[in-house]
Amino acid sequence: MKYWNETYECMKREELSRVQLERLHSTVSHVYKNVPFYRGKMQKAGVTPADIRTLDDLKKLPFTTKQDLRDNYPFGLFAVPQSEVVRVHASSGTTGKPIVVGYTHKDVDTWSELIARCLVAAGADRNSVVQVAYGYGLFTGGLGLHYGVERLGATVIPMSGGNTQKQLMLMKDFGSTLLACTPSYALYLAEEMDREGIKPEELMLRYGVFGAEPWTEGMRKQIENRLGIRASDIYGLSEVMGPGVAIECEQQNGLHVFEDHFIPEIIDPDTGVQLPYGTTGELAFTSLTKEAFPVIRYRTRDLTYLDDARCSCGRTHVRMGRIMGRCDDMLIIRGVNVFPTQVESVLTKYSDVEPHYLLVVNRQGTLDTLEVRIEMSERLFSDEVRKVEEVRRRIAADIESVLGMSITLKLVEPKSIERSQGKAKRVLDNRKLV
Ligand code: DLL
């Protein structure tokens, strides 16, 4: 099985643009008519739905931000009466109230279709046994994947997150062929397999769809080798739908954004100006088919670029690069911008350390300092102090040259950094506490 929906996934660009324009027009009319917030913003900007005549006219529409969603908590941006909303989800905010999103029957249907497309792109078919280890509940990961597996006609094992021993037992006993969870949890599962002496050959696992947090090529290699699978990157966010906004194909060279349902843009995070293909900036999305919770130029805070080069997989939808981080995850230390993924890209090159790490930022007087903690491999841990120091110095120098600033590197004991069963926590910024 190569595609789930060849008609749309491989549609000629001209035709795709026609579909997009028609859908954009109806989405803009829908929110103008039914959501006072969007109508007010458009009136203020002096645009009406009639002004959207080409795809380029998208630029005339105001952006929507996370703050706008917060201000309208919980249901203020819903575009249909409550009686048509069949499901709500909420995003896991670290502070305050969550962002609440809603779905009609048709929205859930579209979502299932897009997840089915993702699963097929990642290697699945009707015979697959998919273990969903994303959390079920308000988080979109679990239920989002779940409905897509059923749409595909494969078998879903609704494990949810956590309960690692049972995950492994069922993976073995039920013959799971595809694992869906965060990349950090996939790695933790691999580690536990090692500990229990389970070899990848004893499992039926062949594929994985991993996302919900930034990860690197180095991390992909480790997961692929340790689990003996092909690992695909899946992207999405609650505000726009949930998982399944974009997926990697077998080329593993960027994620196809389902452009018949979403228009992606890259903008300058400071000025909001649209940037050309290939330039890194903030990703924004406009939904084209959503009924309950449409979004217009929603600023994701995620940083990446778009690539419109033809892909040899046959899909015609543009690809987005891996997410390098979020504007708000970016640490500014002594004026230097630092992303956790930069550290990850270095440490995954070394077999003496494990890809478990934490960035700790402290303020000493007026000076900010960055301490990077990385776990040693068991082998290095039992090695001589001299050898450990030599490895430490080498990795520290490598990280310093990638970040362009000095750091303190601490190699810590194996398994001492907290493991996550959902999204990993990579940063401890003590400056905020001062
Ligand atoms: O994380 C939806 C999801 C579930 C995606 C399962 C993939 C798999 P939220 O909790 O709203 O939704 O968080 C969305 O997570 O803005 C990104 O910052 C980050 N994110 C999601 N996928 C990726 C990815 C889900 N593949 C936020 N790579 C987004 C990097 C990702 N970051």
CSV table of C-alpha atoms and ligand atoms in Angstrom, one decimal:
chain,number,residue,atom,x,y,z
A,1,MET,CA,0.0,0.0,0.0
A,2,LYS,CA,1.7,3.2,-1.1
A,3,TYR,CA,-0.9,5.9,-0.4
A,4,TRP,CA,-4.2,6.1,1.5
A,5,ASN,CA,-5.8,8.7,-0.7
A,6,GLU,CA,-3.8,9.0,-4.0
A,7,THR,CA,-6.3,11.4,-5.5
A,8,TYR,CA,-5.6,14.1,-2.9
A,9,GLU,CA,-2.1,13.2,-1.8
A,10,CYS,CA,-0.7,13.2,-5.3
A,11,MET,CA,-2.9,15.8,-6.8
A,12,LYS,CA,-1.4,18.1,-9.5
A,13,ARG,CA,-0.4,21.5,-7.9
A,14,GLU,CA,-2.8,23.6,-10.1
A,15,GLU,CA,-5.7,21.5,-9.1
A,16,LEU,CA,-4.6,21.5,-5.5
A,17,SER,CA,-4.5,25.3,-5.5
A,18,ARG,CA,-8.0,25.4,-6.9
A,19,VAL,CA,-9.2,23.1,-4.1
A,20,GLN,CA,-7.4,25.2,-1.5
A,21,LEU,CA,-8.8,28.5,-2.8
A,22,GLU,CA,-12.4,27.2,-2.8
A,23,ARG,CA,-11.9,25.8,0.7
A,24,LEU,CA,-10.2,28.9,2.0
A,25,HIS,CA,-13.0,31.0,0.8
A,26,SER,CA,-15.6,28.9,2.6
A,27,THR,CA,-13.6,28.7,5.8
A,28,VAL,CA,-13.2,32.5,5.9
A,29,SER,CA,-16.9,33.0,5.2
A,30,HIS,CA,-17.7,30.4,7.9
A,31,VAL,CA,-15.7,32.1,10.7
A,32,TYR,CA,-16.8,35.6,9.6
A,33,LYS,CA,-20.4,34.6,9.9
A,34,ASN,CA,-20.1,32.4,13.1
A,35,VAL,CA,-17.2,33.6,15.2
A,36,PRO,CA,-17.5,37.2,16.6
A,37,PHE,CA,-13.8,37.2,17.4
A,38,TYR,CA,-12.7,36.5,13.8
A,39,ARG,CA,-15.3,38.9,12.4
A,40,GLY,CA,-14.1,41.6,14.7
A,41,LYS,CA,-10.5,41.1,13.8
A,42,MET,CA,-11.2,41.1,10.1
A,43,GLN,CA,-13.4,44.2,10.3
A,44,LYS,CA,-10.5,45.9,12.2
A,45,ALA,CA,-8.1,44.9,9.4
A,46,GLY,CA,-10.6,46.1,6.8
A,47,VAL,CA,-11.1,42.7,5.1
A,48,THR,CA,-14.2,40.7,4.2
A,49,PRO,CA,-14.5,37.2,2.8
A,50,ALA,CA,-15.1,38.8,-0.6
A,51,ASP,CA,-11.6,40.1,-0.5
A,52,ILE,CA,-10.1,36.6,-0.6
A,53,ARG,CA,-9.9,36.1,-4.3
A,54,THR,CA,-6.5,34.3,-4.7
A,55,LEU,CA,-4.4,32.2,-2.3
A,56,ASP,CA,-2.1,35.2,-2.0
A,57,ASP,CA,-4.9,37.2,-0.4
A,58,LEU,CA,-4.3,35.0,2.7
A,59,LYS,CA,-1.8,37.6,3.6
A,60,LYS,CA,-4.5,40.1,4.1
A,61,LEU,CA,-6.0,38.1,7.0
A,62,PRO,CA,-4.9,38.8,10.6
A,63,PHE,CA,-2.9,36.2,12.5
A,64,THR,CA,-4.3,34.2,15.4
A,65,THR,CA,-2.2,33.6,18.5
A,66,LYS,CA,-2.3,31.3,21.5
A,67,GLN,CA,-3.2,34.4,23.6
A,68,ASP,CA,-6.3,34.8,21.4
A,69,LEU,CA,-7.3,31.3,22.2
A,70,ARG,CA,-6.7,31.8,25.9
A,71,ASP,CA,-8.7,35.0,25.9
A,72,ASN,CA,-11.7,33.0,24.5
A,73,TYR,CA,-11.4,30.1,26.9
A,74,PRO,CA,-13.1,27.7,26.8
A,75,PHE,CA,-15.5,27.7,23.8
A,76,GLY,CA,-15.4,31.3,22.5
A,77,LEU,CA,-13.8,30.4,19.1
A,78,PHE,CA,-16.1,27.5,18.3
A,79,ALA,CA,-17.8,28.1,15.0
A,80,VAL,CA,-20.8,25.7,15.4
A,81,PRO,CA,-23.5,25.4,18.1
A,82,GLN,CA,-22.5,23.1,21.0
A,83,SER,CA,-25.0,20.5,19.8
A,84,GLU,CA,-22.8,19.8,16.8
A,85,VAL,CA,-19.6,19.4,18.8
A,86,VAL,CA,-19.0,15.7,19.4
A,87,ARG,CA,-15.6,15.9,21.1
A,88,VAL,CA,-13.3,18.3,22.9
A,89,HIS,CA,-9.6,18.1,23.5
A,90,ALA,CA,-7.3,20.4,25.4
A,91,SER,CA,-3.6,21.1,25.1
A,92,SER,CA,-1.3,20.6,28.0
A,93,GLY,CA,-0.3,24.0,29.0
A,94,THR,CA,2.4,24.3,31.7
A,95,THR,CA,0.7,27.2,33.3
A,96,GLY,CA,-2.9,28.4,33.7
A,97,LYS,CA,-5.9,27.2,31.8
A,98,PRO,CA,-5.5,24.8,28.8
A,99,ILE,CA,-6.4,25.6,25.2
A,100,VAL,CA,-9.7,23.9,24.4
A,101,VAL,CA,-10.5,22.7,20.9
A,102,GLY,CA,-13.7,21.1,19.5
A,103,TYR,CA,-14.6,18.7,16.7
A,104,THR,CA,-17.8,18.0,14.8
A,105,HIS,CA,-18.5,14.5,13.4
A,106,LYS,CA,-17.0,15.6,10.1
A,107,ASP,CA,-13.9,17.0,11.8
A,108,VAL,CA,-13.3,13.6,13.6
A,109,ASP,CA,-13.8,12.0,10.2
A,110,THR,CA,-11.3,14.2,8.5
A,111,TRP,CA,-8.8,13.7,11.3
A,112,SER,CA,-9.2,9.9,11.0
A,113,GLU,CA,-8.6,10.1,7.3
A,114,LEU,CA,-5.4,12.1,7.8
A,115,ILE,CA,-4.1,9.7,10.4
A,116,ALA,CA,-4.8,6.8,8.0
A,117,ARG,CA,-2.7,8.7,5.4
A,118,CYS,CA,0.1,9.1,8.0
A,119,LEU,CA,0.1,5.4,8.9
A,120,VAL,CA,0.3,4.3,5.3
A,121,ALA,CA,3.1,6.8,4.7
A,122,ALA,CA,4.9,5.3,7.7
A,123,GLY,CA,4.6,1.8,6.4
A,124,ALA,CA,1.4,0.4,7.8
A,125,ASP,CA,-1.5,-1.4,6.1
A,126,ARG,CA,-4.7,-3.2,7.1
A,127,ASN,CA,-2.7,-6.1,8.5
A,128,SER,CA,-0.8,-3.9,10.9
A,129,VAL,CA,-1.1,-4.1,14.7
A,130,VAL,CA,-0.7,-0.6,16.0
A,131,GLN,CA,0.2,-0.1,19.6
A,132,VAL,CA,-0.9,3.4,20.6
A,133,ALA,CA,1.3,4.5,23.5
A,134,TYR,CA,0.4,8.2,23.3
A,135,GLY,CA,-1.7,9.3,26.2
A,136,TYR,CA,-5.5,9.0,25.9
A,137,GLY,CA,-7.6,11.7,27.3
A,138,LEU,CA,-7.6,15.4,26.7
A,139,PHE,CA,-4.2,15.1,24.8
A,140,THR,CA,-4.9,14.6,21.1
A,141,GLY,CA,-2.2,11.9,20.6
A,142,GLY,CA,-4.0,8.8,21.9
A,143,LEU,CA,-7.5,9.2,20.5
A,144,GLY,CA,-6.2,10.9,17.3
A,145,LEU,CA,-4.1,7.9,16.4
A,146,HIS,CA,-6.7,5.5,17.6
A,147,TYR,CA,-9.4,6.6,15.2
A,148,GLY,CA,-6.9,6.7,12.3
A,149,VAL,CA,-5.9,3.1,12.9
A,150,GLU,CA,-9.5,2.0,12.8
A,151,ARG,CA,-10.1,4.0,9.7
A,152,LEU,CA,-7.2,2.2,8.0
A,153,GLY,CA,-8.7,-1.1,9.1
A,154,ALA,CA,-5.7,-2.2,11.0
A,155,THR,CA,-5.8,-3.4,14.6
A,156,VAL,CA,-5.4,-0.9,17.4
A,157,ILE,CA,-4.0,-1.7,20.8
A,158,PRO,CA,-5.1,1.3,22.9
A,159,MET,CA,-2.4,1.1,25.6
A,160,SER,CA,-2.1,4.8,26.3
A,161,GLY,CA,1.1,6.1,27.9
A,162,GLY,CA,3.1,4.6,30.8
A,163,ASN,CA,2.9,1.1,32.2
A,164,THR,CA,6.1,0.2,30.5
A,165,GLN,CA,6.4,-3.5,31.5
A,166,LYS,CA,2.9,-4.1,30.2
A,167,GLN,CA,3.7,-2.2,27.0
A,168,LEU,CA,6.5,-4.6,26.4
A,169,MET,CA,4.6,-7.7,27.3
A,170,LEU,CA,1.7,-6.9,25.0
A,171,MET,CA,4.0,-5.8,22.3
A,172,LYS,CA,5.5,-9.2,22.3
A,173,ASP,CA,2.3,-11.2,22.9
A,174,PHE,CA,0.1,-9.3,20.5
A,175,GLY,CA,2.7,-9.0,17.8
A,176,SER,CA,2.5,-5.2,17.5
A,177,THR,CA,4.0,-4.1,14.2
A,178,LEU,CA,3.8,-0.4,14.6
A,179,LEU,CA,4.5,1.7,17.7
A,180,ALA,CA,3.1,5.2,18.2
A,181,CYS,CA,4.5,7.3,21.0
A,182,THR,CA,6.8,10.2,21.7
A,183,PRO,CA,10.4,9.6,20.6
A,184,SER,CA,11.7,9.9,24.1
A,185,TYR,CA,9.3,7.2,25.3
A,186,ALA,CA,10.3,5.0,22.4
A,187,LEU,CA,13.9,5.2,23.6
A,188,TYR,CA,12.8,4.4,27.1
A,189,LEU,CA,11.0,1.4,25.9
A,190,ALA,CA,14.2,0.3,24.0
A,191,GLU,CA,16.1,0.7,27.2
A,192,GLU,CA,13.7,-1.4,29.2
A,193,MET,CA,13.8,-4.0,26.5
A,194,ASP,CA,17.6,-4.2,27.0
A,195,ARG,CA,17.2,-4.4,30.7
A,196,GLU,CA,14.7,-7.3,30.4
A,197,GLY,CA,16.8,-9.0,27.8
A,198,ILE,CA,14.2,-8.7,25.1
A,199,LYS,CA,15.8,-8.7,21.6
A,200,PRO,CA,14.2,-6.7,18.8
A,201,GLU,CA,14.2,-10.0,16.8
A,202,GLU,CA,11.7,-11.5,19.3
A,203,LEU,CA,9.2,-8.8,18.4
A,204,MET,CA,7.2,-8.2,15.3
A,205,LEU,CA,7.8,-4.4,15.5
A,206,ARG,CA,8.7,-2.9,12.1
A,207,TYR,CA,7.6,0.7,12.1
A,208,GLY,CA,7.1,3.7,14.4
A,209,VAL,CA,5.3,7.0,14.2
A,210,PHE,CA,6.9,9.4,16.7
A,211,GLY,CA,6.2,13.0,17.4
A,212,ALA,CA,4.7,15.5,19.9
A,213,GLU,CA,8.1,16.8,20.8
A,214,PRO,CA,11.3,17.9,18.9
A,215,TRP,CA,13.8,15.2,18.1
A,216,THR,CA,16.9,14.8,15.8
A,217,GLU,CA,18.2,12.6,13.1
A,218,GLY,CA,20.7,11.2,15.6
A,219,MET,CA,17.8,10.2,17.9
A,220,ARG,CA,16.0,8.6,14.9
A,221,LYS,CA,19.1,6.4,14.2
A,222,GLN,CA,19.3,5.3,17.8
A,223,ILE,CA,15.6,4.4,17.9
A,224,GLU,CA,15.7,2.6,14.5
A,225,ASN,CA,18.7,0.6,15.5
A,226,ARG,CA,17.6,-0.3,19.0
A,227,LEU,CA,14.1,-1.2,18.1
A,228,GLY,CA,14.9,-2.6,14.6
A,229,ILE,CA,12.3,-0.4,12.9
A,230,ARG,CA,11.8,2.4,10.5
A,231,ALA,CA,10.9,5.5,12.5
A,232,SER,CA,8.7,8.3,11.0
A,233,ASP,CA,8.2,11.8,12.2
A,234,ILE,CA,4.6,12.8,12.7
A,235,TYR,CA,3.7,16.4,13.4
A,236,GLY,CA,0.6,18.2,14.6
A,237,LEU,CA,-0.9,20.4,17.3
A,238,SER,CA,-4.2,20.5,19.1
A,239,GLU,CA,-5.1,24.0,17.9
A,240,VAL,CA,-4.8,22.9,14.2
A,241,MET,CA,-6.3,19.4,14.7
A,242,GLY,CA,-3.9,17.2,16.7
A,243,PRO,CA,-1.4,14.7,15.2
A,244,GLY,CA,-1.6,14.2,11.5
A,245,VAL,CA,-1.1,17.7,10.1
A,246,ALA,CA,2.2,16.4,8.5
A,247,ILE,CA,4.0,13.1,8.1
A,248,GLU,CA,7.3,11.8,6.7
A,249,CYS,CA,7.2,9.5,3.8
A,250,GLU,CA,9.7,6.7,3.2
A,251,GLN,CA,12.2,9.2,1.9
A,252,GLN,CA,12.7,10.5,5.5
A,253,ASN,CA,13.4,13.9,4.1
A,254,GLY,CA,10.9,16.4,5.5
A,255,LEU,CA,7.2,16.0,6.4
A,256,HIS,CA,4.4,16.4,3.9
A,257,VAL,CA,1.8,18.9,5.1
A,258,PHE,CA,-1.7,17.8,4.1
A,259,GLU,CA,-2.3,20.9,2.0
A,260,ASP,CA,-5.8,19.9,0.9
A,261,HIS,CA,-6.7,20.5,4.6
A,262,PHE,CA,-4.2,23.1,5.8
A,263,ILE,CA,-2.2,26.0,4.3
A,264,PRO,CA,1.2,26.3,5.9
A,265,GLU,CA,3.2,29.5,5.9
A,266,ILE,CA,6.6,30.4,7.3
A,267,ILE,CA,6.7,33.9,8.8
A,268,ASP,CA,9.3,36.0,10.5
A,269,PRO,CA,8.6,35.6,14.2
A,270,ASP,CA,9.3,39.2,14.9
A,271,THR,CA,7.6,41.0,12.0
A,272,GLY,CA,5.1,38.5,10.8
A,273,VAL,CA,6.3,38.9,7.2
A,274,GLN,CA,5.9,35.8,5.0
A,275,LEU,CA,9.2,34.2,4.2
A,276,PRO,CA,10.1,32.3,1.0
A,277,TYR,CA,10.5,28.5,0.7
A,278,GLY,CA,13.8,27.3,2.3
A,279,THR,CA,14.0,30.0,4.9
A,280,THR,CA,13.6,29.1,8.6
A,281,GLY,CA,11.0,30.9,10.6
A,282,GLU,CA,7.8,30.4,12.5
A,283,LEU,CA,5.2,28.0,11.1
A,284,ALA,CA,1.6,29.3,10.8
A,285,PHE,CA,-1.5,27.3,9.7
A,286,THR,CA,-4.9,28.1,8.2
A,287,SER,CA,-7.3,25.2,8.3
A,288,LEU,CA,-9.4,24.6,5.2
A,289,THR,CA,-12.0,22.1,6.1
A,290,LYS,CA,-12.5,22.3,9.9
A,291,GLU,CA,-16.0,23.0,11.1
A,292,ALA,CA,-16.0,23.3,14.9
A,293,PHE,CA,-12.7,25.0,15.4
A,294,PRO,CA,-11.3,26.6,12.3
A,295,VAL,CA,-8.1,28.5,12.6
A,296,ILE,CA,-6.9,31.4,10.5
A,297,ARG,CA,-3.1,32.0,10.2
A,298,TYR,CA,-2.5,30.4,13.6
A,299,ARG,CA,1.0,31.1,14.8
A,300,THR,CA,2.4,27.8,16.1
A,301,ARG,CA,5.6,29.2,17.6
A,302,ASP,CA,7.3,26.1,16.0
A,303,LEU,CA,10.4,26.9,13.9
A,304,THR,CA,11.1,25.2,10.6
A,305,TYR,CA,11.2,25.8,6.9
A,306,LEU,CA,9.1,24.7,3.9
A,307,ASP,CA,10.4,22.8,0.9
A,308,ASP,CA,8.4,22.8,-2.4
A,309,ALA,CA,10.8,20.5,-4.3
A,310,ARG,CA,9.1,17.5,-5.8
A,311,CYS,CA,9.4,14.4,-3.7
A,312,SER,CA,10.2,11.0,-5.3
A,313,CYS,CA,7.5,9.3,-3.2
A,314,GLY,CA,4.9,10.8,-5.6
A,315,ARG,CA,3.1,13.0,-3.0
A,316,THR,CA,2.8,16.6,-4.3
A,317,HIS,CA,2.2,18.3,-0.9
A,318,VAL,CA,5.0,20.6,0.3
A,319,ARG,CA,7.3,19.3,3.0
A,320,MET,CA,8.3,21.0,6.2
A,321,GLY,CA,11.7,20.4,7.8
A,322,ARG,CA,12.0,18.8,11.2
A,323,ILE,CA,10.9,21.2,13.9
A,324,MET,CA,14.1,22.6,15.3
A,325,GLY,CA,12.4,23.9,18.4
A,326,ARG,CA,9.8,26.4,19.6
A,327,CYS,CA,10.3,30.1,19.8
A,328,ASP,CA,9.4,29.8,23.4
A,329,ASP,CA,11.8,26.8,24.0
A,330,MET,CA,14.6,28.8,22.7
A,331,LEU,CA,16.9,29.8,25.5
A,332,ILE,CA,18.7,33.0,25.3
A,333,ILE,CA,21.9,32.7,27.2
A,334,ARG,CA,24.3,35.6,27.3
A,335,GLY,CA,22.7,36.7,24.0
A,336,VAL,CA,23.2,33.4,22.3
A,337,ASN,CA,20.1,31.5,21.1
A,338,VAL,CA,20.2,27.9,22.2
A,339,PHE,CA,17.9,25.0,21.3
A,340,PRO,CA,17.9,21.7,23.1
A,341,THR,CA,17.9,19.9,19.7
A,342,GLN,CA,21.4,21.4,19.0
A,343,VAL,CA,22.8,19.6,22.0
A,344,GLU,CA,20.9,16.4,21.1
A,345,SER,CA,22.4,16.5,17.6
A,346,VAL,CA,25.9,16.4,19.1
A,347,LEU,CA,25.5,13.8,21.8
A,348,THR,CA,23.8,11.3,19.5
A,349,LYS,CA,27.1,11.1,17.6
A,350,TYR,CA,28.9,9.6,20.6
A,351,SER,CA,28.4,6.0,21.7
A,352,ASP,CA,29.9,6.7,25.1
A,353,VAL,CA,26.8,8.7,26.2
A,354,GLU,CA,23.1,8.0,26.1
A,355,PRO,CA,20.6,10.4,24.4
A,356,HIS,CA,19.2,11.4,27.8
A,357,TYR,CA,20.1,15.0,28.6
A,358,LEU,CA,19.0,18.1,30.5
A,359,LEU,CA,20.0,21.7,30.0
A,360,VAL,CA,20.2,23.6,33.3
A,361,VAL,CA,20.4,27.4,33.2
A,362,ASN,CA,21.6,29.3,36.2
A,363,ARG,CA,22.3,32.9,36.9
A,364,GLN,CA,25.4,33.7,38.9
A,365,GLY,CA,25.4,37.3,39.7
A,366,THR,CA,24.5,38.9,36.4
A,367,LEU,CA,26.0,36.1,34.3
A,368,ASP,CA,23.9,33.3,32.9
A,369,THR,CA,25.5,29.9,32.8
A,370,LEU,CA,24.5,26.7,30.9
A,371,GLU,CA,25.2,23.3,32.4
A,372,VAL,CA,24.5,20.4,30.2
A,373,ARG,CA,23.9,17.0,31.9
A,374,ILE,CA,24.3,13.9,29.8
A,375,GLU,CA,24.1,10.3,30.8
A,376,MET,CA,27.1,8.1,30.4
A,377,SER,CA,26.7,4.7,28.8
A,378,GLU,CA,27.1,1.8,31.3
A,379,ARG,CA,30.5,1.0,29.6
A,380,LEU,CA,31.9,4.5,30.1
A,381,PHE,CA,30.6,4.6,33.7
A,382,SER,CA,32.7,1.6,34.6
A,383,ASP,CA,35.7,3.0,32.8
A,384,GLU,CA,38.7,4.8,34.3
A,385,VAL,CA,38.3,8.4,35.5
A,386,ARG,CA,40.9,9.5,33.0
A,387,LYS,CA,38.9,8.1,30.1
A,388,VAL,CA,35.7,9.6,31.3
A,389,GLU,CA,37.4,13.0,31.6
A,390,GLU,CA,38.8,12.7,28.1
A,391,VAL,CA,35.3,11.9,26.6
A,392,ARG,CA,33.8,14.7,28.6
A,393,ARG,CA,36.3,17.2,27.2
A,394,ARG,CA,35.7,16.0,23.7
A,395,ILE,CA,31.9,16.2,23.8
A,396,ALA,CA,32.0,19.6,25.6
A,397,ALA,CA,34.2,21.1,22.9
A,398,ASP,CA,31.9,19.7,20.3
A,399,ILE,CA,28.8,21.2,22.0
A,400,GLU,CA,30.6,24.5,22.5
A,401,SER,CA,31.4,24.8,18.9
A,402,VAL,CA,27.9,24.0,17.8
A,403,LEU,CA,26.3,26.5,20.3
A,404,GLY,CA,29.0,29.1,20.0
A,405,MET,CA,29.3,29.6,23.8
A,406,SER,CA,31.0,28.0,26.7
A,407,ILE,CA,29.2,25.4,28.8
A,408,THR,CA,29.8,23.2,31.8
A,409,LEU,CA,29.3,19.6,30.8
A,410,LYS,CA,28.5,17.0,33.5
A,411,LEU,CA,28.5,13.4,32.6
A,412,VAL,CA,26.0,11.8,35.0
A,413,GLU,CA,25.3,8.2,36.0
A,414,PRO,CA,23.3,6.0,33.7
A,415,LYS,CA,19.5,6.2,34.2
A,416,SER,CA,19.8,9.2,36.5
A,417,ILE,CA,18.0,11.7,34.3
A,418,GLU,CA,14.2,11.4,34.6
A,419,ARG,CA,12.5,9.4,31.9
A,420,SER,CA,9.3,10.7,30.4
A,421,GLN,CA,6.3,8.7,29.3
A,422,GLY,CA,5.0,11.6,27.3
A,423,LYS,CA,6.7,14.7,26.2
A,424,ALA,CA,10.3,14.9,27.6
A,425,LYS,CA,11.5,17.8,29.7
A,426,ARG,CA,14.9,19.0,28.4
A,427,VAL,CA,15.3,22.3,30.2
A,428,LEU,CA,15.5,23.5,33.7
A,429,ASP,CA,15.7,27.2,33.7
A,430,ASN,CA,16.4,28.4,37.2
A,431,ARG,CA,16.6,32.0,36.1
A,432,LYS,CA,12.8,32.3,36.2
A,433,LEU,CA,12.8,31.4,39.9
A,434,VAL,CA,15.1,34.3,40.9
B,1,DLL,O1,1.6,17.1,20.5
B,1,DLL,C1,-0.1,16.5,18.9
B,1,DLL,C2,0.7,15.3,18.5
B,1,DLL,C3,0.4,14.1,19.1
B,1,DLL,C4,1.6,15.3,17.5
B,1,DLL,C5,1.1,13.0,18.8
B,1,DLL,C6,2.3,14.2,17.1
B,1,DLL,C7,2.1,13.0,17.8
B,1,DLL,P1,0.0,19.5,21.4
B,1,DLL,O2,0.1,18.8,22.7
B,1,DLL,O3,-0.9,20.6,21.2
B,1,DLL,O4,-0.2,18.4,20.3
B,1,DLL,O5,1.5,20.0,21.2
B,1,DLL,C8,1.8,20.6,19.9
B,1,DLL,O6,4.1,19.8,20.1
B,1,DLL,O7,3.4,22.9,18.5
B,1,DLL,C9,5.2,21.3,18.6
B,1,DLL,O8,5.9,22.2,19.4
B,1,DLL,C10,5.3,19.9,19.3
B,1,DLL,N1,5.3,18.8,18.3
B,1,DLL,C11,4.3,18.1,17.8
B,1,DLL,N2,4.8,17.2,16.9
B,1,DLL,C12,6.1,17.4,16.8
B,1,DLL,C13,7.2,16.8,16.0
B,1,DLL,C14,0.5,17.3,20.0
B,1,DLL,N3,7.0,15.8,15.2
B,1,DLL,C15,3.3,20.9,19.9
B,1,DLL,N4,8.4,17.4,16.1
B,1,DLL,C16,3.7,21.5,18.6
B,1,DLL,C17,8.6,18.4,16.9
B,1,DLL,C18,6.5,18.5,17.6
B,1,DLL,N5,7.7,19.0,17.7
